[in-house]
Short mmCIF file of C-alpha atoms and ligand atoms in Angstrom, two decimals:
data_model
loop_
_atom_site.label_atom_id
_atom_site.label_comp_id
_atom_site.label_asym_id
_atom_site.label_seq_id
_atom_site.Cartn_x
_atom_site.Cartn_y
_atom_site.Cartn_z
CA MET T 1 -29.20 -6.28 16.88
CA ALA T 2 -26.00 -7.98 18.07
CA THR T 3 -23.63 -5.86 20.16
CA LEU T 4 -20.82 -4.42 18.14
CA GLU T 5 -17.22 -5.13 19.06
CA ARG T 6 -15.43 -1.92 20.03
CA PHE T 7 -11.87 -1.16 18.95
CA HIS T 8 -9.84 1.62 20.56
CA ASN T 9 -7.17 3.99 19.42
CA ILE T 10 -3.69 3.71 20.88
CA VAL T 11 -2.39 7.06 22.09
CA ASP T 12 0.63 7.62 24.32
CA GLY T 13 0.83 3.89 25.13
CA GLY T 14 -2.78 3.48 26.23
CA LYS T 15 -6.21 2.78 24.75
CA ALA T 16 -8.18 5.88 23.80
CA THR T 17 -11.69 6.70 22.67
CA ALA T 18 -12.48 9.80 20.59
CA ALA T 19 -12.39 13.07 22.55
CA SER T 20 -15.99 13.68 21.44
CA GLY T 21 -17.07 10.24 22.71
CA ARG T 22 -18.48 9.43 19.25
CA TRP T 23 -18.11 6.09 17.39
CA PHE T 24 -18.76 5.04 13.82
CA PRO T 25 -19.68 1.57 12.53
CA SER T 26 -17.46 -0.70 10.48
CA TYR T 27 -19.25 -3.07 8.09
CA ASN T 28 -18.64 -6.69 7.20
CA PRO T 29 -18.70 -6.72 3.37
CA PHE T 30 -19.91 -10.34 3.29
CA THR T 31 -23.04 -9.64 5.33
CA GLY T 32 -23.44 -5.93 4.62
CA GLU T 33 -23.97 -5.44 8.36
CA ALA T 34 -22.12 -3.40 10.95
CA TRP T 35 -19.91 -5.63 13.12
CA ALA T 36 -17.60 -3.21 14.96
CA GLU T 37 -17.38 0.32 16.27
CA ILE T 38 -14.40 2.61 15.78
CA PRO T 39 -13.66 5.91 17.60
CA HIS T 40 -14.90 8.83 15.49
CA GLY T 41 -11.96 11.19 15.90
CA ASP T 42 -11.65 14.84 14.94
CA ALA T 43 -8.92 17.49 14.96
CA THR T 44 -8.63 17.25 18.77
CA ASP T 45 -7.77 13.56 18.50
CA VAL T 46 -5.26 14.26 15.74
CA ASP T 47 -3.60 16.86 17.96
CA ARG T 48 -3.51 14.51 20.95
CA ALA T 49 -1.90 11.69 18.94
CA VAL T 50 0.63 13.95 17.20
CA ILE T 51 1.65 15.63 20.47
CA ALA T 52 2.16 12.20 22.08
CA ALA T 53 4.32 11.12 19.14
CA ASP T 54 6.32 14.35 19.25
CA ARG T 55 6.90 13.98 23.00
CA ALA T 56 8.14 10.42 22.44
CA PHE T 57 10.44 11.60 19.66
CA THR T 58 12.02 14.46 21.59
CA GLY T 59 12.18 12.97 25.11
CA GLY T 60 11.54 9.81 27.09
CA ASP T 61 13.13 6.43 26.42
CA TRP T 62 12.88 6.14 22.61
CA PRO T 63 15.64 8.59 21.58
CA LYS T 64 17.90 7.17 24.29
CA LEU T 65 17.75 3.62 22.88
CA THR T 66 20.79 2.44 21.00
CA ALA T 67 20.16 1.56 17.37
CA SER T 68 20.72 -2.11 18.22
CA ALA T 69 18.14 -1.97 21.01
CA ARG T 70 15.69 -0.36 18.58
CA GLY T 71 16.31 -3.19 16.14
CA LYS T 72 15.68 -5.78 18.85
CA LEU T 73 12.30 -4.18 19.62
CA LEU T 74 11.34 -4.54 15.95
CA HIS T 75 12.34 -8.22 16.01
CA ARG T 76 10.28 -8.76 19.17
CA PHE T 77 7.30 -7.03 17.56
CA ALA T 78 7.68 -9.27 14.48
CA ASP T 79 7.53 -12.39 16.66
CA LEU T 80 4.41 -11.09 18.42
CA VAL T 81 2.66 -10.40 15.09
CA LEU T 82 3.50 -13.94 13.97
CA SER T 83 2.02 -15.39 17.14
CA GLU T 84 -1.15 -13.31 16.56
CA ALA T 85 -1.29 -13.81 12.78
CA GLU T 86 -4.47 -15.85 12.69
CA ARG T 87 -6.41 -13.53 15.04
CA LEU T 88 -5.36 -10.41 13.08
CA ALA T 89 -6.15 -12.09 9.76
CA ARG T 90 -9.67 -12.95 10.97
CA ILE T 91 -10.26 -9.33 11.99
CA GLU T 92 -9.05 -8.04 8.63
CA THR T 93 -11.17 -10.56 6.70
CA ARG T 94 -14.26 -9.56 8.64
CA ASP T 95 -13.53 -5.88 8.21
CA ASN T 96 -12.55 -5.60 4.54
CA GLY T 97 -13.75 -8.89 3.04
CA LYS T 98 -10.34 -10.05 1.77
CA LEU T 99 -9.91 -13.82 1.74
CA PHE T 100 -8.77 -15.33 5.03
CA ALA T 101 -6.50 -17.60 2.95
CA GLU T 102 -4.71 -14.51 1.59
CA MET T 103 -4.78 -12.51 4.82
CA SER T 104 -3.36 -15.29 6.97
CA GLY T 105 -0.51 -15.68 4.44
CA GLN T 106 0.07 -11.91 4.52
CA LEU T 107 0.00 -11.83 8.32
CA ARG T 108 2.64 -14.56 8.48
CA TYR T 109 4.76 -12.63 5.96
CA ILE T 110 4.38 -9.13 7.47
CA PRO T 111 6.81 -9.93 10.35
CA GLU T 112 9.60 -10.23 7.74
CA TRP T 113 9.43 -6.45 7.14
CA PHE T 114 10.04 -5.86 10.84
CA HIS T 115 12.90 -8.40 10.93
CA TYR T 116 14.48 -6.93 7.80
CA PHE T 117 14.31 -3.30 8.89
CA GLY T 118 15.04 -4.29 12.51
CA GLY T 119 18.29 -5.73 11.15
CA LEU T 120 18.99 -2.49 9.32
CA ALA T 121 18.45 -0.27 12.39
CA ASP T 122 22.09 -0.48 13.51
CA LYS T 123 23.53 -0.34 10.02
CA ILE T 124 22.55 3.26 9.37
CA GLU T 125 25.94 4.86 8.96
CA GLY T 126 27.18 8.37 8.34
CA ALA T 127 30.55 9.03 6.75
CA VAL T 128 33.77 10.81 7.59
CA LEU T 129 34.17 13.35 4.81
CA PRO T 130 37.37 13.96 2.89
CA MET T 131 38.25 17.65 3.41
CA ASP T 132 39.45 20.43 1.14
CA LYS T 133 40.16 22.75 4.07
CA PRO T 134 43.11 22.41 6.43
CA ASN T 135 42.53 21.61 10.09
CA MET T 136 38.92 20.76 9.56
CA PHE T 137 37.25 17.48 10.47
CA ALA T 138 33.75 16.75 9.16
CA PHE T 139 31.35 13.85 9.24
CA THR T 140 27.70 13.13 8.49
CA ARG T 141 25.03 11.74 10.77
CA ARG T 142 21.91 10.01 9.43
CA GLU T 143 19.07 11.13 11.65
CA PRO T 144 15.33 10.37 11.84
CA LEU T 145 12.87 12.95 10.54
CA GLY T 146 10.54 13.21 13.55
CA VAL T 147 6.85 12.32 13.63
CA VAL T 148 5.66 10.37 10.59
CA ALA T 149 1.97 10.30 9.60
CA ALA T 150 1.23 6.89 8.03
CA ILE T 151 -2.01 7.03 6.03
CA THR T 152 -3.31 3.73 4.63
CA PRO T 153 -6.17 2.54 2.38
CA TRP T 154 -8.74 -0.17 3.01
CA ASN T 155 -7.59 -2.85 0.63
CA SER T 156 -4.54 -4.20 2.51
CA PRO T 157 -4.36 -2.19 5.73
CA LEU T 158 -1.71 -4.15 7.62
CA LEU T 159 0.65 -5.06 4.77
CA LEU T 160 0.78 -1.46 3.54
CA LEU T 161 1.17 -0.22 7.10
CA ALA T 162 4.11 -2.58 7.71
CA TRP T 163 5.84 -1.16 4.62
CA LYS T 164 5.82 2.24 6.33
CA LEU T 165 6.18 1.40 10.01
CA ALA T 166 9.14 -0.96 9.76
CA PRO T 167 11.57 1.50 8.10
CA ALA T 168 10.14 4.51 9.97
CA LEU T 169 10.72 2.90 13.38
CA ALA T 170 14.05 1.32 12.43
CA ALA T 171 15.25 4.83 11.55
CA GLY T 172 14.15 6.14 14.97
CA ASN T 173 11.02 8.13 14.03
CA THR T 174 7.74 8.04 15.91
CA VAL T 175 4.44 7.48 14.12
CA VAL T 176 0.78 8.46 13.98
CA ILE T 177 -1.28 6.01 11.92
CA LYS T 178 -4.50 6.99 10.18
CA PRO T 179 -6.18 3.88 8.73
CA SER T 180 -9.08 4.04 6.31
CA GLU T 181 -12.50 4.63 7.85
CA PHE T 182 -13.64 1.51 5.93
CA ALA T 183 -11.12 -0.87 7.51
CA SER T 184 -9.63 0.43 10.76
CA ALA T 185 -10.17 -2.55 13.07
CA SER T 186 -7.12 -4.66 12.21
CA THR T 187 -4.82 -1.63 12.49
CA LEU T 188 -6.08 -0.88 16.00
CA ALA T 189 -5.59 -4.52 17.07
CA PHE T 190 -2.11 -4.48 15.49
CA ALA T 191 -1.10 -1.21 17.17
CA GLU T 192 -1.89 -2.69 20.60
CA LEU T 193 1.02 -5.10 20.14
CA PHE T 194 3.68 -2.36 20.21
CA ALA T 195 3.30 -1.83 23.96
CA LYS T 196 3.40 -5.61 24.48
CA ALA T 197 6.66 -5.78 22.52
CA GLY T 198 8.15 -3.16 24.86
CA PHE T 199 8.03 -0.02 22.68
CA PRO T 200 8.04 3.13 24.84
CA LYS T 201 4.72 4.96 25.05
CA GLY T 202 3.93 7.44 22.30
CA VAL T 203 6.19 5.84 19.68
CA VAL T 204 3.22 4.37 17.77
CA ASN T 205 -0.17 6.10 17.97
CA THR T 206 -3.38 5.82 15.97
CA VAL T 207 -6.14 8.21 15.05
CA THR T 208 -9.35 7.00 13.41
CA GLY T 209 -12.12 8.91 11.72
CA TYR T 210 -13.19 10.09 8.28
CA GLY T 211 -10.39 11.14 5.95
CA SER T 212 -12.49 14.07 4.76
CA GLU T 213 -12.72 15.33 8.37
CA ILE T 214 -9.31 14.60 9.84
CA GLY T 215 -7.07 14.22 6.80
CA GLN T 216 -6.39 17.92 6.56
CA SER T 217 -5.60 18.46 10.25
CA LEU T 218 -3.21 15.51 10.12
CA THR T 219 -1.38 16.41 6.91
CA GLU T 220 -1.09 20.08 7.89
CA HIS T 221 -0.13 19.55 11.53
CA PRO T 222 3.03 21.55 12.29
CA LEU T 223 4.58 18.69 14.31
CA ILE T 224 4.33 16.17 11.45
CA ALA T 225 7.66 15.87 9.62
CA LYS T 226 6.69 13.36 6.96
CA ILE T 227 3.61 11.85 5.39
CA ALA T 228 3.81 8.27 4.14
CA PHE T 229 0.62 7.79 2.12
CA THR T 230 -0.99 4.93 0.22
CA GLY T 231 -4.29 5.52 -1.51
CA GLY T 232 -5.89 6.87 -4.66
CA ASP T 233 -4.16 9.45 -6.86
CA ALA T 234 -6.80 12.15 -6.27
CA THR T 235 -6.31 11.98 -2.48
CA GLY T 236 -2.57 11.53 -3.03
CA ALA T 237 -2.44 14.78 -4.98
CA GLN T 238 -4.18 16.59 -2.09
CA VAL T 239 -1.79 15.05 0.42
CA GLY T 240 1.19 15.94 -1.76
CA ALA T 241 -0.04 19.53 -2.06
CA ALA T 242 -0.46 19.80 1.72
CA ALA T 243 3.04 18.38 2.21
CA THR T 244 4.48 20.92 -0.22
CA ARG T 245 2.54 23.83 1.31
CA HIS T 246 3.74 22.92 4.78
CA LEU T 247 7.22 21.76 3.66
CA LYS T 248 6.99 18.17 4.84
CA HIS T 249 8.68 15.07 3.46
CA VAL T 250 6.27 12.84 1.57
CA THR T 251 6.05 9.46 -0.13
CA LEU T 252 2.98 8.58 -2.19
CA GLU T 253 1.98 5.05 -3.22
CA LEU T 254 -0.97 5.53 -5.56
CA GLY T 255 -3.13 3.68 -8.02
CA GLY T 256 -2.49 1.89 -11.28
CA LYS T 257 -3.89 0.59 -14.56
CA SER T 258 -1.27 -2.06 -15.06
CA PRO T 259 -0.73 -3.89 -18.36
CA ASN T 260 -0.35 -7.67 -18.23
CA ILE T 261 1.16 -8.53 -21.63
CA VAL T 262 0.95 -12.00 -23.20
CA PHE T 263 3.11 -12.83 -26.22
CA ALA T 264 2.30 -15.74 -28.51
CA ASP T 265 5.37 -17.69 -27.38
CA ALA T 266 4.37 -17.63 -23.69
CA ARG T 267 3.48 -20.74 -21.71
CA LEU T 268 -0.19 -20.06 -22.16
CA ASP T 269 -1.45 -22.13 -19.22
CA ASN T 270 0.74 -20.08 -16.89
CA ALA T 271 -0.18 -16.82 -18.58
CA VAL T 272 -3.90 -17.60 -18.15
CA LYS T 273 -3.32 -18.16 -14.43
CA GLY T 274 -1.25 -14.96 -14.33
CA ALA T 275 -4.09 -13.01 -15.93
CA VAL T 276 -6.55 -14.38 -13.35
CA ALA T 277 -4.12 -13.63 -10.48
CA GLY T 278 -3.70 -10.12 -11.83
CA ILE T 279 -7.37 -9.14 -11.80
CA PHE T 280 -9.54 -11.56 -9.83
CA ALA T 281 -7.34 -12.15 -6.78
CA ALA T 282 -8.48 -9.82 -3.99
CA SER T 283 -11.51 -9.12 -6.22
CA GLY T 284 -9.33 -6.75 -8.21
CA GLN T 285 -8.96 -4.43 -5.24
CA THR T 286 -5.23 -4.09 -5.45
CA CYS T 287 -3.17 -1.19 -6.69
CA ILE T 288 -1.18 -3.63 -8.85
CA ALA T 289 -4.23 -5.19 -10.50
CA GLY T 290 -3.34 -6.27 -14.04
CA SER T 291 -6.53 -4.65 -15.30
CA ARG T 292 -5.39 -4.27 -18.93
CA LEU T 293 -4.65 -7.63 -20.51
CA LEU T 294 -2.68 -7.11 -23.73
CA VAL T 295 -2.78 -10.26 -25.89
CA GLU T 296 -0.85 -10.84 -29.13
CA ARG T 297 -3.33 -11.03 -31.97
CA SER T 298 -2.20 -14.45 -33.29
CA ILE T 299 -3.27 -16.19 -30.06
CA HIS T 300 -6.00 -13.77 -29.01
CA ASP T 301 -9.12 -15.90 -29.51
CA ASP T 302 -7.61 -19.10 -28.14
CA PHE T 303 -6.25 -17.24 -25.13
CA VAL T 304 -9.57 -15.56 -24.39
CA ASP T 305 -11.32 -18.96 -24.51
CA ARG T 306 -8.85 -20.44 -22.03
CA LEU T 307 -9.15 -17.42 -19.76
CA LEU T 308 -12.95 -17.57 -19.79
CA ALA T 309 -12.82 -21.27 -18.93
CA LEU T 310 -10.66 -20.61 -15.85
CA ALA T 311 -12.41 -17.41 -14.73
CA ARG T 312 -15.82 -19.13 -14.92
CA GLN T 313 -14.66 -21.62 -12.30
CA ALA T 314 -13.72 -18.93 -9.74
CA LYS T 315 -15.58 -19.70 -6.52
CA LEU T 316 -17.30 -16.71 -4.98
CA GLY T 317 -18.19 -17.02 -1.33
CA ASP T 318 -17.58 -16.27 2.31
CA PRO T 319 -14.04 -14.85 2.50
CA ALA T 320 -13.54 -16.63 5.83
CA GLU T 321 -13.84 -20.04 4.16
CA ALA T 322 -10.73 -21.76 2.84
CA GLU T 323 -12.13 -22.75 -0.56
CA THR T 324 -13.41 -19.26 -1.49
CA GLN T 325 -11.44 -17.64 -4.32
CA VAL T 326 -13.27 -14.35 -4.88
CA GLY T 327 -14.67 -12.37 -1.96
CA PRO T 328 -16.85 -9.27 -1.83
CA ILE T 329 -15.96 -5.67 -2.62
CA THR T 330 -14.95 -3.89 0.59
CA THR T 331 -17.45 -1.03 0.57
CA GLU T 332 -20.90 -0.42 -0.80
CA ALA T 333 -19.73 2.79 -2.46
CA GLN T 334 -16.95 0.87 -4.22
CA LEU T 335 -19.48 -1.77 -5.35
CA LYS T 336 -21.51 1.00 -7.00
CA LYS T 337 -18.36 2.44 -8.58
CA VAL T 338 -17.39 -0.94 -10.07
CA LEU T 339 -20.90 -1.47 -11.47
CA SER T 340 -20.87 2.02 -12.96
CA TYR T 341 -17.59 1.27 -14.77
CA ILE T 342 -19.19 -1.88 -16.20
CA ASP T 343 -21.96 0.33 -17.61
CA ILE T 344 -19.39 2.76 -18.97
CA ALA T 345 -17.49 -0.06 -20.71
CA LYS T 346 -20.69 -1.36 -22.31
CA ALA T 347 -21.62 2.13 -23.47
CA GLU T 348 -18.15 2.58 -24.95
CA GLY T 349 -18.66 -0.54 -27.08
CA ALA T 350 -16.47 -3.02 -25.21
CA LYS T 351 -17.71 -6.61 -25.61
CA LEU T 352 -18.86 -8.23 -22.36
CA MET T 353 -17.54 -11.81 -22.30
CA LEU T 354 -18.17 -12.75 -18.66
CA GLY T 355 -19.91 -11.45 -15.54
CA GLY T 356 -20.89 -7.81 -15.59
CA LYS T 357 -23.30 -7.89 -12.66
CA ARG T 358 -23.88 -8.90 -9.05
CA PRO T 359 -24.22 -12.68 -8.65
CA GLU T 360 -27.81 -13.85 -8.55
CA VAL T 361 -27.49 -16.53 -5.88
CA PRO T 362 -29.23 -16.30 -2.51
CA HIS T 363 -26.23 -17.05 -0.31
CA LEU T 364 -24.32 -14.06 -1.73
CA ALA T 365 -27.25 -11.67 -1.86
CA GLN T 366 -26.35 -9.71 1.28
CA GLY T 367 -22.67 -9.32 0.35
CA TRP T 368 -21.15 -6.62 -1.89
CA PHE T 369 -20.15 -9.02 -4.68
CA VAL T 370 -19.45 -8.42 -8.36
CA GLU T 371 -18.96 -11.37 -10.68
CA PRO T 372 -15.53 -11.70 -12.29
CA THR T 373 -16.02 -9.54 -15.36
CA ILE T 374 -14.17 -9.68 -18.67
CA PHE T 375 -14.46 -7.24 -21.58
CA ALA T 376 -12.86 -8.02 -24.94
CA GLY T 377 -12.46 -5.71 -27.91
CA VAL T 378 -11.30 -2.87 -25.69
CA ASP T 379 -9.55 0.10 -27.25
CA ASN T 380 -6.84 1.62 -25.07
CA ARG T 381 -8.48 5.04 -25.46
CA MET T 382 -11.69 3.90 -23.72
CA ARG T 383 -12.24 5.01 -20.13
CA ILE T 384 -12.38 1.35 -19.06
CA ALA T 385 -8.77 1.07 -20.24
CA ARG T 386 -7.57 4.39 -18.84
CA GLU T 387 -9.13 4.72 -15.35
CA GLU T 388 -8.59 2.63 -12.25
CA VAL T 389 -11.73 0.57 -11.47
CA PHE T 390 -10.38 -1.21 -8.37
CA GLY T 391 -12.60 -4.22 -8.84
CA PRO T 392 -12.74 -7.57 -10.72
CA VAL T 393 -13.08 -6.03 -14.18
CA LEU T 394 -10.62 -6.98 -16.93
CA SER T 395 -10.15 -5.23 -20.27
CA ILE T 396 -8.58 -7.27 -23.07
CA ILE T 397 -6.69 -5.32 -25.73
CA PRO T 398 -5.08 -7.04 -28.75
CA PHE T 399 -1.63 -6.06 -30.10
CA SER T 400 0.39 -7.02 -33.17
CA ASP T 401 4.04 -6.77 -32.15
CA GLU T 402 6.45 -5.75 -29.43
CA ASP T 403 6.48 -2.06 -30.37
CA GLU T 404 2.71 -1.86 -30.29
CA ALA T 405 2.60 -3.69 -26.94
CA VAL T 406 5.04 -1.17 -25.45
CA SER T 407 3.18 1.76 -26.90
CA ILE T 408 -0.21 0.58 -25.51
CA ALA T 409 1.34 -0.36 -22.15
CA ASN T 410 2.92 3.06 -21.70
CA ASP T 411 -0.04 5.03 -23.03
CA ASN T 412 -1.60 5.51 -19.60
CA ALA T 413 -1.30 8.08 -16.84
CA TYR T 414 -0.23 5.43 -14.32
CA GLY T 415 2.99 3.44 -14.06
CA LEU T 416 2.81 1.12 -11.07
CA ALA T 417 3.37 -2.40 -12.39
CA ALA T 418 3.36 -4.61 -15.49
CA GLY T 419 3.48 -8.29 -16.38
CA VAL T 420 5.24 -9.79 -19.41
CA TRP T 421 4.63 -13.39 -20.51
CA THR T 422 7.15 -14.76 -23.00
CA GLU T 423 9.70 -17.57 -23.31
CA ASN T 424 12.08 -15.24 -25.17
CA ALA T 425 14.55 -13.93 -22.56
CA ARG T 426 15.89 -11.14 -24.78
CA ARG T 427 12.40 -9.87 -25.46
CA ALA T 428 11.55 -10.12 -21.74
CA LEU T 429 14.50 -7.94 -20.79
CA ARG T 430 13.81 -5.47 -23.61
CA MET T 431 10.24 -5.13 -22.37
CA ALA T 432 11.40 -4.70 -18.77
CA GLU T 433 13.55 -1.79 -19.93
CA ARG T 434 10.94 -0.15 -22.15
CA ILE T 435 7.89 -0.32 -19.88
CA ARG T 436 7.46 2.71 -17.65
CA ALA T 437 6.40 1.10 -14.38
CA GLY T 438 7.92 0.74 -10.93
CA THR T 439 7.72 -3.08 -11.06
CA VAL T 440 7.86 -5.44 -14.04
CA TRP T 441 7.10 -9.11 -13.47
CA ILE T 442 8.27 -11.61 -16.09
CA ASN T 443 6.27 -14.86 -16.22
CA THR T 444 4.71 -14.12 -12.85
CA TYR T 445 2.37 -11.53 -11.37
CA ARG T 446 1.49 -9.98 -8.00
CA ALA T 447 4.70 -10.89 -6.18
CA VAL T 448 6.07 -8.58 -3.46
CA SER T 449 8.92 -8.88 -0.98
CA TYR T 450 10.54 -6.87 1.78
CA LEU T 451 13.71 -7.12 -0.35
CA ALA T 452 12.30 -5.55 -3.51
CA PRO T 453 11.73 -1.79 -3.87
CA PHE T 454 8.09 -1.04 -4.65
CA GLY T 455 6.51 2.17 -5.92
CA GLY T 456 5.16 3.97 -8.91
CA MET T 457 6.25 5.99 -11.90
CA LYS T 458 4.12 8.78 -13.36
CA ARG T 459 0.73 9.16 -11.59
CA SER T 460 1.35 6.05 -9.51
CA GLY T 461 3.41 7.88 -6.96
CA LEU T 462 6.62 9.22 -5.51
CA GLY T 463 9.24 7.29 -3.55
CA ARG T 464 9.80 3.59 -2.91
CA GLU T 465 8.86 1.22 -0.11
CA SER T 466 10.67 -2.05 0.79
CA GLY T 467 14.25 -2.89 -0.06
CA MET T 468 17.27 -1.49 1.73
CA ARG T 469 17.04 2.06 0.38
CA ALA T 470 13.48 2.51 1.69
CA ILE T 471 14.98 3.46 5.02
CA ASP T 472 16.45 6.59 3.37
CA GLU T 473 12.88 7.86 2.95
CA TYR T 474 12.75 8.16 6.76
CA LEU T 475 16.18 9.69 7.35
CA GLN T 476 17.86 13.04 6.84
CA THR T 477 21.54 13.90 6.71
CA LYS T 478 23.31 16.27 9.07
CA SER T 479 26.87 17.50 8.40
CA VAL T 480 29.01 18.11 11.49
CA TRP T 481 32.14 20.32 11.20
CA MET T 482 34.92 20.58 13.75
CA ASN T 483 37.75 23.06 13.61
CA LEU T 484 40.99 21.38 14.73
CA ALA T 485 43.14 24.57 14.54
CA GLU T 486 43.91 26.62 17.64
CA ASP T 487 42.78 29.89 16.05
CA PHE T 488 39.77 31.20 14.08
CA PRO T 489 40.81 33.31 11.07
CA ASN T 490 39.15 36.39 9.48
CA PRO T 491 35.46 36.25 10.56
CA PHE T 492 34.32 38.35 7.56
CA VAL T 493 35.01 35.75 4.85
CA LEU T 494 33.40 32.42 4.09
CA ARG T 495 35.48 29.57 5.42
P1 NAP S 501 -8.22 6.93 -0.64
O1 NAP S 501 -9.64 7.25 -0.70
O2 NAP S 501 -7.24 7.76 -1.39
O3 NAP S 501 -7.84 6.87 0.90
C1 NAP S 501 -6.55 6.53 1.36
C2 NAP S 501 -6.38 7.05 2.78
O4 NAP S 501 -6.38 8.48 2.76
C3 NAP S 501 -7.53 6.64 3.72
O5 NAP S 501 -7.02 6.41 5.00
C4 NAP S 501 -8.40 7.89 3.69
O6 NAP S 501 -9.23 8.00 4.82
C5 NAP S 501 -7.33 8.97 3.71
N1 NAP S 501 -7.80 10.28 3.28
C6 NAP S 501 -8.93 10.62 2.63
N2 NAP S 501 -8.97 11.96 2.40
C7 NAP S 501 -7.83 12.47 2.93
C8 NAP S 501 -7.27 13.78 3.00
N3 NAP S 501 -7.88 14.84 2.49
N4 NAP S 501 -6.08 13.93 3.61
C9 NAP S 501 -5.42 12.87 4.11
N5 NAP S 501 -5.90 11.61 4.07
C10 NAP S 501 -7.08 11.41 3.48
O7 NAP S 501 -7.92 5.44 -1.15
P2 NAP S 501 -8.77 4.14 -0.82
O8 NAP S 501 -10.03 4.23 -1.59
O9 NAP S 501 -8.79 3.90 0.64
O10 NAP S 501 -7.81 3.03 -1.46
C11 NAP S 501 -7.84 2.68 -2.78
C12 NAP S 501 -6.75 3.37 -3.55
O11 NAP S 501 -5.48 3.09 -2.96
C13 NAP S 501 -6.64 2.87 -4.96
O12 NAP S 501 -6.47 3.96 -5.84
C14 NAP S 501 -5.40 2.01 -4.96
O13 NAP S 501 -4.77 1.87 -6.20
C15 NAP S 501 -4.55 2.71 -3.98
N6 NAP S 501 -3.54 1.80 -3.44
C16 NAP S 501 -2.23 1.99 -3.77
C17 NAP S 501 -1.26 1.11 -3.32
C18 NAP S 501 0.21 1.28 -3.65
O14 NAP S 501 1.03 0.76 -2.93
N7 NAP S 501 0.57 2.00 -4.69
C19 NAP S 501 -1.62 0.03 -2.52
C20 NAP S 501 -2.96 -0.14 -2.21
C21 NAP S 501 -3.92 0.77 -2.67
P3 NAP S 501 -10.78 7.55 4.71
O15 NAP S 501 -10.79 6.17 4.16
O16 NAP S 501 -11.21 7.59 6.11
O17 NAP S 501 -11.45 8.53 3.80
#
């Protein structure tokens, strides 16, 4: 067996193994084989990382930096990530099976979050307050929260981490990162760059291990001030409950069952590509997957034919190769989950139009692949239309008019994103208002930016990432009062 590459945690500015000395394997989803080893941390490692972060928050060089100097560090880090983009993208592709073509694009874009929030670091302003009391001067300070726990999933480890780290650090917090046990390698390689950029030790730390073993000690740790979480809604609910029990700040970016809605007047060639982008890009393993395709009845059959024609051409293959369009599922457990949802959909009476199984070709046999799968004749009450599959499985649901489209779109527990395809601008804006989702894309799909707030309504989460106000999620307000009078009146009454 080939030797496995070892990745280390970053704690207090240096590389660290697990206190127990244990490691766990990380698998390459294309080969199904272990390729790397990750420190198998436990509560001792959580404690060590959180204490280092707390020490860096309360003493040392980090709190002494001016806001402008903090911003400059973020810019320097952004430049370093850009110079390492290809190496980091290769690690992520090997570790979670996402296409190198997509990951290298993401890695070249991730620095923008650090530039944007680096620029905001010295624009965090308090206010001088108008006063209703004589001889009193008061102002507010916007202060960091303390140690932030950043917990990320396996599907886009570095992008989703950047959404948390950039505002958290710009605001002056320190961080402990817990990546998913299924895709930790790129995060550990990324975290090494903070010391190179000149960040003081302890500002960014990592702790790896199984969420079921270390999640609780991290989310309940008394020195953690805030949890910034991205993952599934079941775990998110546990994390939210722990945050409430222990009175911590929390943001939750959770799952979705997003409607991608095609009206008869849409540019159908674009809408077909938008439907494919919504569900087959990243093999459907994105929180914003447009997994419910709502198609106006008058164009339904024609649209389904066009969609099948395009989806059939999707090239499955090695995610490291430039021409591959659909890569494997990241974990074996997720592969089984996706296949089980295909069985559920068939049993519910949905009509299988494409895929529905693992590809039967020798060069993909070792990988955790599922063919692009399309079900037509889906009723919005079926489980396949209500539950997040997190794989390349599309449910097509017909609708008759705008009201019905809105009603089907909103009849779901989630509210992360939606797509609307129409050439009618008034209808597009009406739909954008009526759909209960944190993001609505009109005539496009799966677009994100550091400038645009992102987050969920309903079961898709709490709080927003990206955009200027995201920094508020990592700040708290302090009011400072100063008595300008020479005396101090009656001490027994409220001033
Ligand atoms: P997950 O199982 O909820 O895990 C997310 C993270 O939480 C992982 O690091 C996991 O560690 C950790 N974790 C597990 N149990 C924990 C606990 N008790 N306390 C604290 N942390 C715990 O999600 P996933 O399967 O990795 O990711 C897929 C899900 O993420 C999907 O539902 C998807 O929609 C959602 N997602 C949402 C967004 C968004 O921005 N809204 C973006 C991407 C993905 P281990 O992996 O080590 O167990």
